[in-house]
mmCIF file of C-alpha atoms in Angstrom:
data_model
loop_
_atom_site.group_PDB
_atom_site.id
_atom_site.type_symbol
_atom_site.label_atom_id
_atom_site.label_comp_id
_atom_site.label_asym_id
_atom_site.label_seq_id
_atom_site.Cartn_x
_atom_site.Cartn_y
_atom_site.Cartn_z
ATOM 1 C CA UNK O 93 -12.160 -17.367 -7.945
ATOM 2 C CA UNK O 94 -12.723 -14.772 -10.438
ATOM 3 C CA UNK O 95 -16.420 -15.636 -10.916
ATOM 4 C CA UNK O 96 -17.072 -15.579 -7.157
ATOM 5 C CA UNK O 97 -15.109 -12.057 -7.061
ATOM 6 C CA UNK O 98 -17.409 -10.665 -9.488
ATOM 7 C CA UNK O 99 -20.495 -12.089 -7.968
ATOM 8 C CA UNK O 100 -19.514 -10.585 -4.729
ATOM 9 C CA UNK O 101 -18.593 -7.385 -6.398
ATOM 10 C CA UNK O 102 -21.981 -7.012 -7.740
ATOM 11 C CA UNK O 103 -23.656 -7.583 -4.681
ATOM 12 C CA UNK O 104 -21.303 -5.116 -2.486
ATOM 13 C CA UNK O 105 -22.219 -2.590 -5.302
ATOM 14 C CA UNK O 106 -25.934 -2.908 -4.780
ATOM 15 C CA UNK O 107 -25.308 -2.580 -0.927
ATOM 16 C CA UNK O 108 -22.927 0.343 -1.561
ATOM 17 C CA UNK O 109 -25.209 2.138 -3.789
ATOM 18 C CA UNK O 110 -28.114 1.694 -1.511
ATOM 19 C CA UNK O 111 -26.011 3.282 1.348
ATOM 20 C CA UNK O 112 -24.701 6.058 -0.788
ATOM 21 C CA UNK O 113 -27.880 7.040 -2.615
ATOM 22 C CA UNK O 114 -30.029 6.890 0.895
ATOM 23 C CA UNK O 115 -27.295 8.271 3.142
ATOM 24 C CA UNK O 116 -29.015 11.548 3.653
ATOM 25 C CA UNK O 117 -32.368 10.398 4.630
ATOM 26 C CA UNK O 118 -31.069 7.729 6.632
ATOM 27 C CA UNK O 119 -28.559 9.451 8.611
ATOM 28 C CA UNK O 120 -31.521 11.973 9.365
ATOM 29 C CA UNK O 121 -33.712 9.102 10.540
ATOM 30 C CA UNK O 122 -31.471 6.732 12.281
ATOM 31 C CA UNK O 123 -28.488 8.854 13.751
ATOM 32 C CA UNK O 124 -24.853 8.487 13.295
ATOM 33 C CA UNK O 125 -24.463 5.778 15.561
ATOM 34 C CA UNK O 126 -26.878 3.262 13.608
ATOM 35 C CA UNK O 127 -25.844 4.445 10.026
ATOM 36 C CA UNK O 128 -22.279 3.650 10.996
ATOM 37 C CA UNK O 129 -23.311 0.165 12.260
ATOM 38 C CA UNK O 130 -25.029 -0.643 8.997
ATOM 39 C CA UNK O 131 -21.861 -0.842 7.091
ATOM 40 C CA UNK O 132 -21.160 -4.245 8.989
ATOM 41 C CA UNK O 133 -23.746 -5.714 6.464
ATOM 42 C CA UNK O 134 -20.917 -5.877 3.782
ATOM 43 C CA UNK O 135 -18.434 -8.266 5.944
ATOM 44 C CA UNK O 136 -21.556 -10.072 7.285
ATOM 45 C CA UNK O 137 -22.676 -10.706 3.622
ATOM 46 C CA UNK O 138 -19.439 -11.792 2.411
ATOM 47 C CA UNK O 139 -19.144 -14.217 5.413
ATOM 48 C CA UNK O 140 -22.362 -15.795 4.491
ATOM 49 C CA UNK O 141 -21.274 -16.086 0.860
ATOM 50 C CA UNK O 142 -18.205 -18.147 2.150
ATOM 51 C CA UNK O 143 -20.462 -20.505 4.214
ATOM 52 C CA UNK O 144 -22.588 -20.893 1.190
ATOM 53 C CA UNK O 145 -19.416 -21.847 -0.884
ATOM 54 C CA UNK O 146 -18.161 -24.317 1.801
ATOM 55 C CA UNK O 147 -21.368 -25.836 2.526
ATOM 56 C CA UNK O 148 -23.109 -26.528 -0.972
ATOM 57 C CA UNK O 149 -24.380 -29.682 0.314
ATOM 58 C CA UNK O 150 -26.669 -27.980 2.543
ATOM 59 C CA UNK O 151 -28.380 -26.325 -0.320
ATOM 60 C CA UNK O 152 -28.654 -29.647 -2.549
ATOM 61 C CA UNK O 153 -31.939 -30.707 -3.323
ATOM 62 C CA UNK O 154 -31.743 -34.225 -4.717
ATOM 63 C CA UNK O 155 -29.182 -36.603 -5.925
ATOM 64 C CA UNK O 156 -30.684 -38.807 -8.541
ATOM 65 C CA UNK O 157 -28.501 -38.265 -11.916
ATOM 66 C CA UNK O 158 -25.011 -39.738 -12.463
ATOM 67 C CA UNK O 159 -23.932 -36.529 -14.175
ATOM 68 C CA UNK O 160 -23.869 -33.106 -12.800
ATOM 69 C CA UNK O 161 -24.776 -30.684 -15.607
ATOM 70 C CA UNK O 162 -23.147 -27.194 -16.067
ATOM 71 C CA UNK O 163 -24.480 -24.843 -18.624
ATOM 72 C CA UNK O 164 -21.743 -23.128 -20.758
ATOM 73 C CA UNK O 165 -23.449 -19.997 -22.763
ATOM 74 C CA UNK O 166 -22.389 -18.114 -25.841
ATOM 75 C CA UNK O 167 -23.258 -14.657 -26.417
ATOM 76 C CA UNK O 168 -23.548 -13.641 -30.183
ATOM 77 C CA UNK O 169 -21.057 -10.833 -29.133
ATOM 78 C CA UNK O 170 -18.298 -13.368 -28.791
ATOM 79 C CA UNK O 171 -17.749 -13.894 -32.523
ATOM 80 C CA UNK O 172 -17.352 -10.181 -32.609
ATOM 81 C CA UNK O 173 -14.648 -9.781 -30.104
ATOM 82 C CA UNK O 174 -11.527 -11.790 -30.005
ATOM 83 C CA UNK O 175 -9.949 -9.593 -27.504
ATOM 84 C CA UNK O 176 -11.623 -10.949 -24.277
ATOM 85 C CA UNK O 177 -9.308 -11.126 -21.186
ATOM 86 C CA UNK O 178 -8.070 -14.721 -20.455
ATOM 87 C CA UNK O 179 -8.583 -15.918 -16.881
ATOM 88 C CA UNK O 180 -4.628 -16.130 -16.157
ATOM 89 C CA UNK O 181 -4.456 -12.414 -17.284
ATOM 90 C CA UNK O 182 -7.371 -11.139 -15.151
ATOM 91 C CA UNK O 183 -5.822 -13.108 -11.925
ATOM 92 C CA UNK O 184 -2.708 -11.411 -12.830
ATOM 93 C CA UNK O 185 -4.075 -7.859 -12.928
ATOM 94 C CA UNK O 186 -6.004 -8.586 -9.762
ATOM 95 C CA UNK O 187 -2.899 -9.711 -7.763
ATOM 96 C CA UNK O 188 -0.986 -6.796 -9.259
ATOM 97 C CA UNK O 189 -3.628 -4.405 -7.641
ATOM 98 C CA UNK O 190 -3.483 -6.074 -4.362
ATOM 99 C CA UNK O 191 0.261 -5.857 -4.368
ATOM 100 C CA UNK O 192 -0.089 -1.983 -5.133
ATOM 101 C CA UNK O 193 -2.624 -1.621 -2.233
ATOM 102 C CA UNK O 194 -0.204 -3.654 0.265
ATOM 103 C CA UNK O 195 2.742 -1.603 -0.839
ATOM 104 C CA UNK O 196 0.733 1.611 0.231
ATOM 105 C CA UNK O 197 0.038 0.066 3.347
ATOM 106 C CA UNK O 198 3.501 -0.408 4.203
ATOM 107 C CA UNK O 199 4.565 3.111 2.978
ATOM 108 C CA UNK O 200 2.010 4.493 5.406
ATOM 109 C CA UNK O 201 3.212 2.440 8.436
ATOM 110 C CA UNK O 202 6.830 3.765 7.599
ATOM 111 C CA UNK O 203 5.648 7.170 7.412
ATOM 112 C CA UNK O 204 4.098 6.886 10.641
ATOM 113 C CA UNK O 205 6.951 5.276 12.201
ATOM 114 C CA UNK O 206 9.377 8.246 11.029
ATOM 115 C CA UNK O 207 6.621 10.539 12.409
ATOM 116 C CA UNK O 208 6.425 9.002 15.957
ATOM 117 C CA UNK O 209 10.141 9.149 16.211
ATOM 118 C CA UNK O 210 10.338 12.797 15.600
ATOM 119 C CA UNK O 211 7.331 13.395 17.937
ATOM 120 C CA UNK O 212 7.704 14.606 21.649
ATOM 121 C CA UNK O 213 5.351 14.081 24.701
ATOM 122 C CA UNK O 214 2.579 16.761 24.966
ATOM 123 C CA UNK O 215 3.369 18.341 28.531
ATOM 124 C CA UNK O 216 0.032 20.203 28.690
ATOM 125 C CA UNK O 217 -1.813 17.249 29.725
ATOM 126 C CA UNK O 218 -1.734 14.926 32.707
ATOM 127 C CA UNK O 219 -1.356 11.304 32.981
ATOM 128 C CA UNK O 220 -3.659 9.656 30.358
ATOM 129 C CA UNK O 221 -4.634 6.112 29.579
ATOM 130 C CA UNK O 222 -3.270 6.545 26.222
ATOM 131 C CA UNK O 223 0.059 8.318 25.467
ATOM 132 C CA UNK O 224 -0.047 11.682 23.826
ATOM 133 C CA UNK O 225 2.673 12.951 21.535
ATOM 134 C CA UNK O 226 3.010 16.354 19.792
ATOM 135 C CA UNK O 227 4.230 16.476 16.142
ATOM 136 C CA UNK O 228 5.031 19.501 13.957
ATOM 137 C CA UNK O 229 4.467 17.444 10.767
ATOM 138 C CA UNK O 230 0.636 16.987 11.133
ATOM 139 C CA UNK O 231 -2.151 19.446 11.153
ATOM 140 C CA UNK O 232 -4.733 17.458 12.820
ATOM 141 C CA UNK O 233 -5.260 14.933 15.961
ATOM 142 C CA UNK O 234 -5.088 11.519 15.305
ATOM 143 C CA UNK O 235 -5.169 8.038 16.899
ATOM 144 C CA UNK O 236 -2.586 5.670 15.546
ATOM 145 C CA UNK O 237 -1.054 2.053 16.373
ATOM 146 C CA UNK O 238 -2.683 -1.341 16.579
ATOM 147 C CA UNK O 239 -0.854 -2.820 19.247
ATOM 148 C CA UNK O 240 0.449 0.356 20.990
ATOM 149 C CA UNK O 241 -2.197 3.020 20.363
ATOM 150 C CA UNK O 242 -0.864 6.497 20.636
ATOM 151 C CA UNK O 243 -2.790 10.036 20.417
ATOM 152 C CA UNK O 244 -0.743 12.539 18.265
ATOM 153 C CA UNK O 245 -1.564 16.200 18.140
ATOM 154 C CA UNK O 246 -0.180 19.130 15.936
ATOM 155 C CA UNK O 247 2.042 21.838 17.626
ATOM 156 C CA UNK O 248 -0.674 24.331 17.794
ATOM 157 C CA UNK O 249 -3.015 22.007 19.870
ATOM 158 C CA UNK O 250 -2.211 24.223 22.923
ATOM 159 C CA UNK O 251 -4.187 27.087 21.377
ATOM 160 C CA UNK O 252 -7.414 25.378 22.090
ATOM 161 C CA UNK O 253 -9.143 25.881 25.323
ATOM 162 C CA UNK O 254 -8.841 23.233 27.958
ATOM 163 C CA UNK O 255 -12.570 22.063 27.365
ATOM 164 C CA UNK O 256 -11.816 21.757 23.464
ATOM 165 C CA UNK O 257 -8.781 19.993 24.042
ATOM 166 C CA UNK O 258 -10.389 17.391 26.486
ATOM 167 C CA UNK O 259 -13.104 16.980 23.992
ATOM 168 C CA UNK O 260 -10.786 16.202 21.122
ATOM 169 C CA UNK O 261 -8.683 13.875 23.216
ATOM 170 C CA UNK O 262 -12.046 12.189 24.057
ATOM 171 C CA UNK O 263 -12.864 11.844 20.427
ATOM 172 C CA UNK O 264 -9.705 9.865 19.901
ATOM 173 C CA UNK O 265 -10.064 7.810 22.989
ATOM 174 C CA UNK O 266 -13.434 6.623 21.731
ATOM 175 C CA UNK O 267 -11.742 5.585 18.559
ATOM 176 C CA UNK O 268 -9.616 3.405 20.514
ATOM 177 C CA UNK O 269 -12.393 2.197 22.948
ATOM 178 C CA UNK O 270 -14.345 1.131 19.807
ATOM 179 C CA UNK O 271 -11.602 -0.659 18.289
ATOM 180 C CA UNK O 272 -11.701 1.641 15.028
ATOM 181 C CA UNK O 273 -7.946 1.054 13.958
ATOM 182 C CA UNK O 274 -8.506 -2.747 13.599
ATOM 183 C CA UNK O 275 -11.850 -2.000 12.058
ATOM 184 C CA UNK O 276 -10.077 0.340 9.432
ATOM 185 C CA UNK O 277 -7.339 -2.305 8.526
ATOM 186 C CA UNK O 278 -10.447 -4.908 7.936
ATOM 187 C CA UNK O 279 -12.238 -2.194 5.833
ATOM 188 C CA UNK O 280 -8.976 -1.630 3.986
ATOM 189 C CA UNK O 281 -8.633 -5.454 3.460
ATOM 190 C CA UNK O 282 -11.970 -5.711 1.817
ATOM 191 C CA UNK O 283 -11.173 -2.859 -0.392
ATOM 192 C CA UNK O 284 -8.057 -4.246 -1.343
ATOM 193 C CA UNK O 285 -9.710 -7.510 -2.355
ATOM 194 C CA UNK O 286 -12.186 -5.475 -4.734
ATOM 195 C CA UNK O 287 -9.904 -2.556 -5.651
ATOM 196 C CA UNK O 288 -11.175 -2.741 -9.125
ATOM 197 C CA UNK O 289 -14.687 -1.664 -8.073
ATOM 198 C CA UNK O 290 -15.263 2.202 -7.939
ATOM 199 C CA UNK O 291 -18.309 1.901 -5.860
ATOM 200 C CA UNK O 292 -15.998 0.132 -3.069
ATOM 201 C CA UNK O 293 -13.883 3.390 -3.091
ATOM 202 C CA UNK O 294 -16.591 5.673 -2.455
ATOM 203 C CA UNK O 295 -18.089 3.385 0.147
ATOM 204 C CA UNK O 296 -14.924 3.060 2.026
ATOM 205 C CA UNK O 297 -14.616 6.717 2.142
ATOM 206 C CA UNK O 298 -18.240 7.008 3.177
ATOM 207 C CA UNK O 299 -17.779 4.569 5.865
ATOM 208 C CA UNK O 300 -14.707 6.432 7.215
ATOM 209 C CA UNK O 301 -16.762 9.622 7.437
ATOM 210 C CA UNK O 302 -19.565 7.961 9.148
ATOM 211 C CA UNK O 303 -16.982 6.735 11.837
ATOM 212 C CA UNK O 304 -16.044 10.320 12.263
ATOM 213 C CA UNK O 305 -19.742 11.078 12.741
ATOM 214 C CA UNK O 306 -20.421 8.426 15.071
ATOM 215 C CA UNK O 307 -17.559 9.699 17.213
ATOM 216 C CA UNK O 308 -18.833 13.288 17.157
ATOM 217 C CA UNK O 309 -22.341 12.134 18.443
ATOM 218 C CA UNK O 310 -20.833 9.957 21.370
ATOM 219 C CA UNK O 311 -18.698 13.032 22.503
ATOM 220 C CA UNK O 312 -21.288 15.620 22.102
ATOM 221 C CA UNK O 313 -24.289 13.740 23.328
ATOM 222 C CA UNK O 314 -23.852 15.056 26.953
ATOM 223 C CA UNK O 315 -22.435 18.538 25.965
ATOM 224 C CA UNK O 316 -24.691 21.606 26.385
ATOM 225 C CA UNK O 317 -24.949 24.313 23.606
ATOM 226 C CA UNK O 318 -22.061 26.285 24.364
ATOM 227 C CA UNK O 319 -19.746 23.186 24.750
ATOM 228 C CA UNK O 320 -21.135 22.001 21.235
ATOM 229 C CA UNK O 321 -20.165 25.359 19.832
ATOM 230 C CA UNK O 322 -16.682 25.220 21.341
ATOM 231 C CA UNK O 323 -16.431 21.769 19.807
ATOM 232 C CA UNK O 324 -17.448 22.981 16.326
ATOM 233 C CA UNK O 325 -14.757 25.717 16.657
ATOM 234 C CA UNK O 326 -12.264 23.004 17.106
ATOM 235 C CA UNK O 327 -13.519 21.034 14.197
ATOM 236 C CA UNK O 328 -13.228 24.317 12.254
ATOM 237 C CA UNK O 329 -9.585 24.567 13.144
ATOM 238 C CA UNK O 330 -8.562 21.344 11.996
ATOM 239 C CA UNK O 331 -10.828 21.333 8.914
ATOM 240 C CA UNK O 332 -8.153 21.486 6.316
ATOM 241 C CA UNK O 333 -6.726 18.436 6.820
ATOM 242 C CA UNK O 334 -8.527 15.514 5.109
ATOM 243 C CA UNK O 335 -6.169 12.657 4.751
ATOM 244 C CA UNK O 336 -7.880 9.318 5.179
ATOM 245 C CA UNK O 337 -5.223 6.939 6.563
ATOM 246 C CA UNK O 338 -5.609 3.390 6.789
ATOM 247 C CA UNK O 339 -3.390 3.242 10.092
ATOM 248 C CA UNK O 340 -4.786 6.074 11.902
ATOM 249 C CA UNK O 341 -7.945 8.073 12.302
ATOM 250 C CA UNK O 342 -8.755 11.569 10.633
ATOM 251 C CA UNK O 343 -10.091 14.103 13.019
ATOM 252 C CA UNK O 344 -10.281 17.051 10.750
ATOM 253 C CA UNK O 345 -12.023 16.797 7.350
ATOM 254 C CA UNK O 346 -13.326 19.916 5.398
ATOM 255 C CA UNK O 347 -15.259 17.689 3.162
ATOM 256 C CA UNK O 348 -17.737 16.745 5.883
ATOM 257 C CA UNK O 349 -17.364 19.689 8.184
ATOM 258 C CA UNK O 350 -20.899 21.067 7.583
ATOM 259 C CA UNK O 351 -22.230 17.598 7.948
ATOM 260 C CA UNK O 352 -20.431 17.061 11.402
ATOM 261 C CA UNK O 353 -21.701 20.482 12.400
ATOM 262 C CA UNK O 354 -25.262 19.977 11.462
ATOM 263 C CA UNK O 355 -25.398 16.427 12.885
ATOM 264 C CA UNK O 356 -24.611 17.691 16.408
ATOM 265 C CA UNK O 357 -27.817 19.680 16.241
ATOM 266 C CA UNK O 358 -29.852 16.351 15.858
ATOM 267 C CA UNK O 359 -28.844 14.159 18.780
ATOM 268 C CA UNK O 360 -30.006 10.575 18.207
ATOM 269 C CA UNK O 361 -30.014 7.812 20.946
ATOM 270 C CA UNK O 362 -27.974 4.686 20.482
ATOM 271 C CA UNK O 363 -29.788 1.552 20.915
ATOM 272 C CA UNK O 364 -27.907 -1.770 20.628
ATOM 273 C CA UNK O 365 -30.888 -3.887 19.810
ATOM 274 C CA UNK O 366 -31.678 -1.502 17.147
ATOM 275 C CA UNK O 367 -28.213 -1.793 15.663
ATOM 276 C CA UNK O 368 -28.160 -5.321 15.714
ATOM 277 C CA UNK O 369 -31.586 -5.862 14.167
ATOM 278 C CA UNK O 370 -30.724 -3.471 11.274
ATOM 279 C CA UNK O 371 -27.405 -4.844 10.582
ATOM 280 C CA UNK O 372 -28.792 -8.269 10.473
ATOM 281 C CA UNK O 373 -31.882 -7.282 8.350
ATOM 282 C CA UNK O 374 -29.634 -5.702 5.793
ATOM 283 C CA UNK O 375 -27.121 -8.750 5.895
ATOM 284 C CA UNK O 376 -30.204 -11.136 5.474
ATOM 285 C CA UNK O 377 -31.460 -9.479 2.570
ATOM 286 C CA UNK O 378 -27.987 -9.344 1.038
ATOM 287 C CA UNK O 379 -27.502 -12.848 1.847
ATOM 288 C CA UNK O 380 -30.665 -13.761 0.056
ATOM 289 C CA UNK O 381 -29.702 -11.801 -2.825
ATOM 290 C CA UNK O 382 -26.360 -13.816 -2.781
ATOM 291 C CA UNK O 383 -28.038 -17.104 -2.793
ATOM 292 C CA UNK O 384 -30.099 -16.090 -5.641
ATOM 293 C CA UNK O 385 -27.080 -15.252 -7.408
ATOM 294 C CA UNK O 386 -25.527 -18.533 -6.636
ATOM 295 C CA UNK O 387 -28.569 -20.407 -7.780
ATOM 296 C CA UNK O 388 -28.657 -19.084 -10.955
ATOM 297 C CA UNK O 389 -24.811 -19.614 -11.428
ATOM 298 C CA UNK O 390 -25.405 -22.730 -13.469
ATOM 299 C CA UNK O 391 -28.519 -21.104 -15.608
ATOM 300 C CA UNK O 392 -30.484 -23.919 -15.020
ATOM 301 C CA UNK O 393 -34.322 -24.383 -14.116
ATOM 302 C CA UNK O 394 -35.405 -25.834 -10.666
ATOM 303 C CA UNK O 395 -36.143 -29.113 -12.260
ATOM 304 C CA UNK O 396 -32.631 -29.291 -13.730
ATOM 305 C CA UNK O 397 -31.221 -28.556 -10.409
ATOM 306 C CA UNK O 398 -33.294 -30.994 -8.601
ATOM 307 C CA UNK O 399 -31.474 -33.684 -10.783
ATOM 308 C CA UNK O 400 -28.065 -32.564 -10.185
ATOM 309 C CA UNK O 401 -25.532 -35.196 -8.646
ATOM 310 C CA UNK O 402 -22.321 -36.490 -8.946
ATOM 311 C CA UNK O 403 -20.106 -39.370 -7.243
ATOM 312 C CA UNK O 404 -18.041 -36.755 -5.970
ATOM 313 C CA UNK O 405 -20.939 -34.832 -4.321
ATOM 314 C CA UNK O 406 -21.929 -38.190 -2.580
ATOM 315 C CA UNK O 407 -18.436 -38.207 -0.946
ATOM 316 C CA UNK O 408 -18.951 -34.623 -0.121
ATOM 317 C CA UNK O 409 -16.297 -33.643 -2.851
ATOM 318 C CA UNK O 410 -17.489 -30.555 -4.539
ATOM 319 C CA UNK O 411 -15.680 -27.801 -7.011
ATOM 320 C CA UNK O 412 -14.289 -24.827 -5.347
ATOM 321 C CA UNK O 413 -13.064 -23.428 -8.566
ATOM 322 C CA UNK O 414 -14.827 -24.044 -12.030
ATOM 323 C CA UNK O 415 -13.206 -22.797 -15.159
ATOM 324 C CA UNK O 416 -15.820 -22.150 -18.020
ATOM 325 C CA UNK O 417 -14.866 -23.670 -21.196
ATOM 326 C CA UNK O 418 -14.555 -21.351 -24.102
ATOM 327 C CA UNK O 419 -17.176 -21.446 -26.447
ATOM 328 C CA UNK O 420 -15.597 -22.335 -30.020
ATOM 329 C CA UNK O 421 -15.907 -19.748 -32.529
ATOM 330 C CA UNK O 422 -16.901 -22.108 -35.141
ATOM 331 C CA UNK O 423 -19.801 -23.460 -33.315
ATOM 332 C CA UNK O 424 -20.799 -19.830 -32.452
ATOM 333 C CA UNK O 425 -20.940 -18.987 -36.043
ATOM 334 C CA UNK O 426 -22.707 -22.071 -36.954
ATOM 335 C CA UNK O 427 -25.066 -21.508 -33.904
ATOM 336 C CA UNK O 428 -24.289 -25.046 -32.601
ATOM 337 C CA UNK O 429 -25.435 -26.348 -29.451
ATOM 338 C CA UNK O 430 -24.052 -29.512 -27.845
ATOM 339 C CA UNK O 431 -22.656 -31.323 -24.603
ATOM 340 C CA UNK O 432 -19.710 -33.341 -23.502
ATOM 341 C CA UNK O 433 -19.644 -35.737 -20.958
ATOM 342 C CA UNK O 434 -16.509 -36.387 -19.198
ATOM 343 C CA UNK O 435 -15.001 -38.815 -16.654
ATOM 344 C CA UNK O 436 -12.188 -38.111 -14.191
ATOM 345 C CA UNK O 437 -10.378 -38.720 -11.204
ATOM 346 C CA UNK O 438 -9.947 -36.103 -8.358
ATOM 347 C CA UNK O 439 -6.879 -36.395 -5.862
ATOM 348 C CA UNK O 440 -6.804 -35.848 -2.283
ATOM 349 C CA UNK O 441 -5.561 -32.333 -2.667
ATOM 350 C CA UNK O 442 -8.455 -31.519 -5.234
ATOM 351 C CA UNK O 443 -6.535 -31.764 -8.432
ATOM 352 C CA UNK O 444 -8.226 -33.258 -11.735
ATOM 353 C CA UNK O 445 -6.534 -35.765 -13.650
ATOM 354 C CA UNK O 446 -7.206 -38.810 -16.065
ATOM 355 C CA UNK O 447 -9.904 -36.927 -17.912
ATOM 356 C CA UNK O 448 -11.790 -38.925 -20.483
ATOM 357 C CA UNK O 449 -14.523 -37.879 -23.130
ATOM 358 C CA UNK O 450 -17.161 -40.425 -22.451
ATOM 359 C CA UNK O 451 -19.790 -39.050 -25.056
ATOM 360 C CA UNK O 452 -20.156 -35.807 -27.042
ATOM 361 C CA UNK O 453 -22.455 -34.140 -29.617
ATOM 362 C CA UNK O 454 -21.470 -33.134 -32.008
ATOM 363 C CA UNK O 455 -18.455 -35.606 -31.778
ATOM 364 C CA UNK O 456 -15.619 -33.477 -31.467
ATOM 365 C CA UNK O 457 -16.626 -29.974 -31.653
ATOM 366 C CA UNK O 458 -16.589 -29.031 -28.037
ATOM 367 C CA UNK O 459 -14.449 -32.064 -26.643
ATOM 368 C CA UNK O 460 -11.207 -29.903 -26.679
ATOM 369 C CA UNK O 461 -12.595 -26.817 -24.862
ATOM 370 C CA UNK O 462 -14.240 -28.888 -22.228
ATOM 371 C CA UNK O 463 -11.218 -30.899 -21.587
ATOM 372 C CA UNK O 464 -9.074 -27.929 -21.267
ATOM 373 C CA UNK O 465 -11.309 -26.076 -18.934
ATOM 374 C CA UNK O 466 -11.896 -29.090 -16.699
ATOM 375 C CA UNK O 467 -8.124 -29.452 -16.150
ATOM 376 C CA UNK O 468 -8.022 -26.177 -14.199
ATOM 377 C CA UNK O 469 -11.038 -26.987 -11.985
ATOM 378 C CA UNK O 470 -10.256 -27.367 -8.297
ATOM 379 C CA UNK O 471 -12.177 -29.546 -5.955
ATOM 380 C CA UNK O 472 -12.496 -29.651 -2.217
ATOM 381 C CA UNK O 473 -9.431 -31.572 -0.608
ATOM 382 C CA UNK O 474 -10.454 -34.971 0.917
ATOM 383 C CA UNK O 475 -8.722 -37.843 2.446
ATOM 384 C CA UNK O 476 -9.545 -40.402 -0.255
ATOM 385 C CA UNK O 477 -10.110 -38.241 -3.440
ATOM 386 C CA UNK O 478 -12.443 -39.578 -6.031
ATOM 387 C CA UNK O 479 -12.233 -42.079 -8.958
ATOM 388 C CA UNK O 480 -14.551 -41.723 -11.903
ATOM 389 C CA UNK O 481 -16.250 -38.820 -11.275
ATOM 390 C CA UNK O 482 -18.527 -37.677 -14.030
ATOM 391 C CA UNK O 483 -19.721 -34.283 -15.118
ATOM 392 C CA UNK O 484 -21.639 -33.006 -18.538
ATOM 393 C CA UNK O 485 -21.072 -29.604 -19.864
ATOM 394 C CA UNK O 486 -23.806 -28.411 -22.113
ATOM 395 C CA UNK O 487 -22.919 -25.854 -24.606
ATOM 396 C CA UNK O 488 -25.956 -23.603 -25.474
ATOM 397 C CA UNK O 489 -26.007 -20.611 -27.836
ATOM 398 C CA UNK O 490 -29.069 -18.800 -26.367
ATOM 399 C CA UNK O 491 -31.122 -19.518 -23.254
ATOM 400 C CA UNK O 492 -34.782 -20.157 -24.125
ATOM 401 C CA UNK O 493 -37.374 -17.301 -22.705
ATOM 402 C CA UNK O 494 -38.395 -17.737 -19.210
ATOM 403 C CA UNK O 495 -42.011 -18.162 -20.364
ATOM 404 C CA UNK O 496 -41.179 -21.082 -22.673
ATOM 405 C CA UNK O 497 -41.880 -24.256 -20.675
ATOM 406 C CA UNK O 498 -38.878 -26.676 -21.057
ATOM 407 C CA UNK O 499 -39.232 -30.493 -20.564
ATOM 408 C CA UNK O 500 -36.261 -32.758 -20.166
ATOM 409 C CA UNK O 501 -36.593 -36.116 -22.058
ATOM 410 C CA UNK O 502 -34.162 -38.917 -21.530
ATOM 411 C CA UNK O 503 -33.767 -42.239 -23.044
ATOM 412 C CA UNK O 504 -32.370 -45.325 -21.190
#
């Protein structure tokens, strides 16, 4: 699980960095609607990664060998550092972060419930498809509510002109029509999963800002110059409120006020086909990069990959979680390479048991570390499980250079 998270975190970082670095020219050329849709590439990339994880048999090239080989590398820095975090500790830290993020979500839900209880119907408007409440505790209009969406406006909302009020309300209605509250929850769920990655936080804020830009582009697309100026004044009136909430939209935002006003001068059309093509293009590129990461996960050449196979794979039972063995410190200091061949059973629930060392070299050097790691592997659930599955863990100090030809020689 930790390995998968780190792999996906790297890929998300690459996509996020691309979107953040090239955001300004992309926004200028593509427009707010298209740039906002490009953020779909991240969840699509993660979905593709899960498909690759769940269907590894589709990527298998050959099934010739009895043992499946996994390479265990040891960096020379290992012997200098004895403070590497263990897998259980990393999992504990990750789950603690998720718990904190969930708590923040619950606290905001509680705050919004109290806010709505104190709010009163806004009497200046006629019947609307969404309820409109007025609250003295907010300084900017917003949309909240997943099952029962409600627009909430501040006390001074009546000071805006009728046209400005209607434009602001239409802005919030468009949030509802597009399903932005649910979208924001999904984005927050991804942020919760990768809370440890600072680029994810920057990408989440940029995504929410792009959401507002896309709404502005939609509402002002049919406005004349005077109406756009009036709309800009409404933005300015609420520009001091920049609270990005997980369960509500944020109309006012002083951080991107200039960007929103400037963007209204450069209207771009919205093409559904263009949005689909760009999103799928970026997602496909990310997926190919993801596949390269998965292909290199075992640090083996293409010839070695073609020879991988195990009895469990023939039964479509493959490992979902692999814990890499710790390279023994003494072996690192002695610069020892070696391998351990293991035979084991897999229960119907995917648990590993009855582990036996078939062969190892040097004898006894890597056995304990290999057995300890294999006990923590989790395989795909199956109806019958597997008996006598086999795996070989190759312990290698340093990988040879990529320009050095490697030929595997076996003796029968």
